[in-house]
GROMACS .gro file of C-alpha atoms in nm:
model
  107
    1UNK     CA    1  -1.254  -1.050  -0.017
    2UNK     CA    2  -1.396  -1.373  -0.105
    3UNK     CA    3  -1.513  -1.483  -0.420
    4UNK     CA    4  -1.874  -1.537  -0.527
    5UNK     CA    5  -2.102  -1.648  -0.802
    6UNK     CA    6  -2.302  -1.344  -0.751
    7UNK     CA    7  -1.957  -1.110  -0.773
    8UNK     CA    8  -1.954  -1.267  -1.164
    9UNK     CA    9  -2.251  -1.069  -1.205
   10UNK     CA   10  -2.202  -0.754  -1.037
   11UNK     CA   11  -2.197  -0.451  -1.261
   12UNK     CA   12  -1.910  -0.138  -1.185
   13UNK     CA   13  -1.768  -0.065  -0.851
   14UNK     CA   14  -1.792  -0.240  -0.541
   15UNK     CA   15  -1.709  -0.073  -0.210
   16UNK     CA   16  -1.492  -0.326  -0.004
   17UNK     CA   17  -1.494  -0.409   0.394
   18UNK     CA   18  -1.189  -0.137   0.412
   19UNK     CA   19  -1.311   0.136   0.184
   20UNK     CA   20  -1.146   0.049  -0.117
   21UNK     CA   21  -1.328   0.045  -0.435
   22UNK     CA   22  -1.327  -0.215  -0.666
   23UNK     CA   23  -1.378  -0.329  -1.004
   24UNK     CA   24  -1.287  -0.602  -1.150
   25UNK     CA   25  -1.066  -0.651  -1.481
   26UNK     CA   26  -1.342  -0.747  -1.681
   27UNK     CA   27  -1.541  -0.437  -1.568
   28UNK     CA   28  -1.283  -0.172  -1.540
   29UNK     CA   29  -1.289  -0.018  -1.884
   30UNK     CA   30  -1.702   0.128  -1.854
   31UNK     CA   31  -1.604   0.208  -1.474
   32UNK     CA   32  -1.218   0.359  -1.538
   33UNK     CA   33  -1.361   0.746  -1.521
   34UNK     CA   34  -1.548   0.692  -1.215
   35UNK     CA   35  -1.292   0.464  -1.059
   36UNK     CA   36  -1.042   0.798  -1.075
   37UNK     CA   37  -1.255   1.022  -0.980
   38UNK     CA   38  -1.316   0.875  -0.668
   39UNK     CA   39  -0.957   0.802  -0.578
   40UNK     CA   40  -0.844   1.156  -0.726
   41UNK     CA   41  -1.170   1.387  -0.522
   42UNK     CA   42  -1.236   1.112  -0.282
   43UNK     CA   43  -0.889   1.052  -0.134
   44UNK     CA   44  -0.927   0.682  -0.108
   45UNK     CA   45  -0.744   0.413  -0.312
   46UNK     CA   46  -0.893   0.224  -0.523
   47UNK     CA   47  -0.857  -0.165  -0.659
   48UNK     CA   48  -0.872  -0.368  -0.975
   49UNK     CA   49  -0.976  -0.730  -0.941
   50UNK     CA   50  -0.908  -1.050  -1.085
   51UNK     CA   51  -1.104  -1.357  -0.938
   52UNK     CA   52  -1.201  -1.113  -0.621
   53UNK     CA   53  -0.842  -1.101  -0.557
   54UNK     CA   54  -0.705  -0.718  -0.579
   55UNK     CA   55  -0.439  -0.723  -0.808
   56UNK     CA   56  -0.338  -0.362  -0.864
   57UNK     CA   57  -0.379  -0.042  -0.671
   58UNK     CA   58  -0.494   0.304  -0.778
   59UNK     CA   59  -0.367   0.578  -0.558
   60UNK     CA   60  -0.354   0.965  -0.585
   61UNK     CA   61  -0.012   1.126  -0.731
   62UNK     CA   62   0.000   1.256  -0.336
   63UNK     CA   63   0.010   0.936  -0.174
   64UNK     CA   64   0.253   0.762  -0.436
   65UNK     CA   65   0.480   1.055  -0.390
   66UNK     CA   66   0.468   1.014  -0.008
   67UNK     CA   67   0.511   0.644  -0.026
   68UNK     CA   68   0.816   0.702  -0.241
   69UNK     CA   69   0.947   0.954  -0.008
   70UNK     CA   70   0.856   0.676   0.277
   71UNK     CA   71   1.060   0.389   0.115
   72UNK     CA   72   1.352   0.595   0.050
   73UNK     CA   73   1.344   0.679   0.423
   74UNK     CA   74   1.304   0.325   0.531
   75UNK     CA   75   1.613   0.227   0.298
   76UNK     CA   76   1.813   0.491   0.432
   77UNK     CA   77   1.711   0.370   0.777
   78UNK     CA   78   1.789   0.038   0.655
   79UNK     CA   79   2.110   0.124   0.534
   80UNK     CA   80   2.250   0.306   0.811
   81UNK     CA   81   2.157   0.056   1.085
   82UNK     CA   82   2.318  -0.222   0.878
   83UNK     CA   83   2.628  -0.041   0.912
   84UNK     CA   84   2.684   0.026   1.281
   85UNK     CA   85   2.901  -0.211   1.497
   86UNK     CA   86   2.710  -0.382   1.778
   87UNK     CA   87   2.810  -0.186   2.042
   88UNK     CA   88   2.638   0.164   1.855
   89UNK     CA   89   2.323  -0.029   1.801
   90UNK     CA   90   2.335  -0.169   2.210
   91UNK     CA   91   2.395   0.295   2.275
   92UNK     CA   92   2.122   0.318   2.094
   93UNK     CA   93   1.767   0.116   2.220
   94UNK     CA   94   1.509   0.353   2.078
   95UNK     CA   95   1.648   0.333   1.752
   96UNK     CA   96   1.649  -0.054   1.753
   97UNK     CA   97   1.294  -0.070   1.876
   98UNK     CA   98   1.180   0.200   1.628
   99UNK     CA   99   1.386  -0.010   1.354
  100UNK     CA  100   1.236  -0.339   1.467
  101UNK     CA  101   0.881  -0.218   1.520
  102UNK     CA  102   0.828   0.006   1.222
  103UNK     CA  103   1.106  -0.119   0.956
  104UNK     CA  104   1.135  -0.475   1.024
  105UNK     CA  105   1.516  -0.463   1.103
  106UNK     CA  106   1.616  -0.787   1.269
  107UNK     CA  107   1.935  -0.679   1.501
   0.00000   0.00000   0.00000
């Protein structure tokens, strides 16, 4: 999102390109109610922003749970693929692609 003088003015929460609403830091104690309502009934995150630049995320206790589920996962993943020998990982080519496309493991 970019920054403009007319953002300075805005009043509560902006809806962004991706869905995400916003408010900014300087605005986010008179919208903080609304702001979770909408991410807890509305099932989209929400934003806090600092010079239009989002700077911290508001999510529903579902989707941090899931993303901590997710993460653990990935290490695991991780983990495991760090620890096979060469010729394991050349027995193996879905793995490696999933690993490479999805986790970002580099063989």
């Amino acid at each position: 999102m970019t920054y403009t003088l007319a953002m300075a003015s805005d009043q509560g929460i902006q809806i962004a390109e991706d869905g995400v609403a916003e408010v900014s830091m300087t605005k986010a104690r008179a919208s903080l109610t609304e702001l979770i309502r909408g991410v807890r009934w509305g099932g989209k995150p929400a934003a806090f922003t600092e010079r239009g630049q989002r700077v911290a995320m508001v999510v529903a206790p579902e989707f941090y749970e899931t993303a901590l589920t997710d993460r653990r996962m990935v290490d695991a993943l991780r983990k495991t693929l760090e620890g096979m020998s060469k010729e394991q990982l050349d027995s193996n080519p879905l793995l490696v692609d999933f690993a490479k496309r999805y986790v970002g493991f580099d063989v």
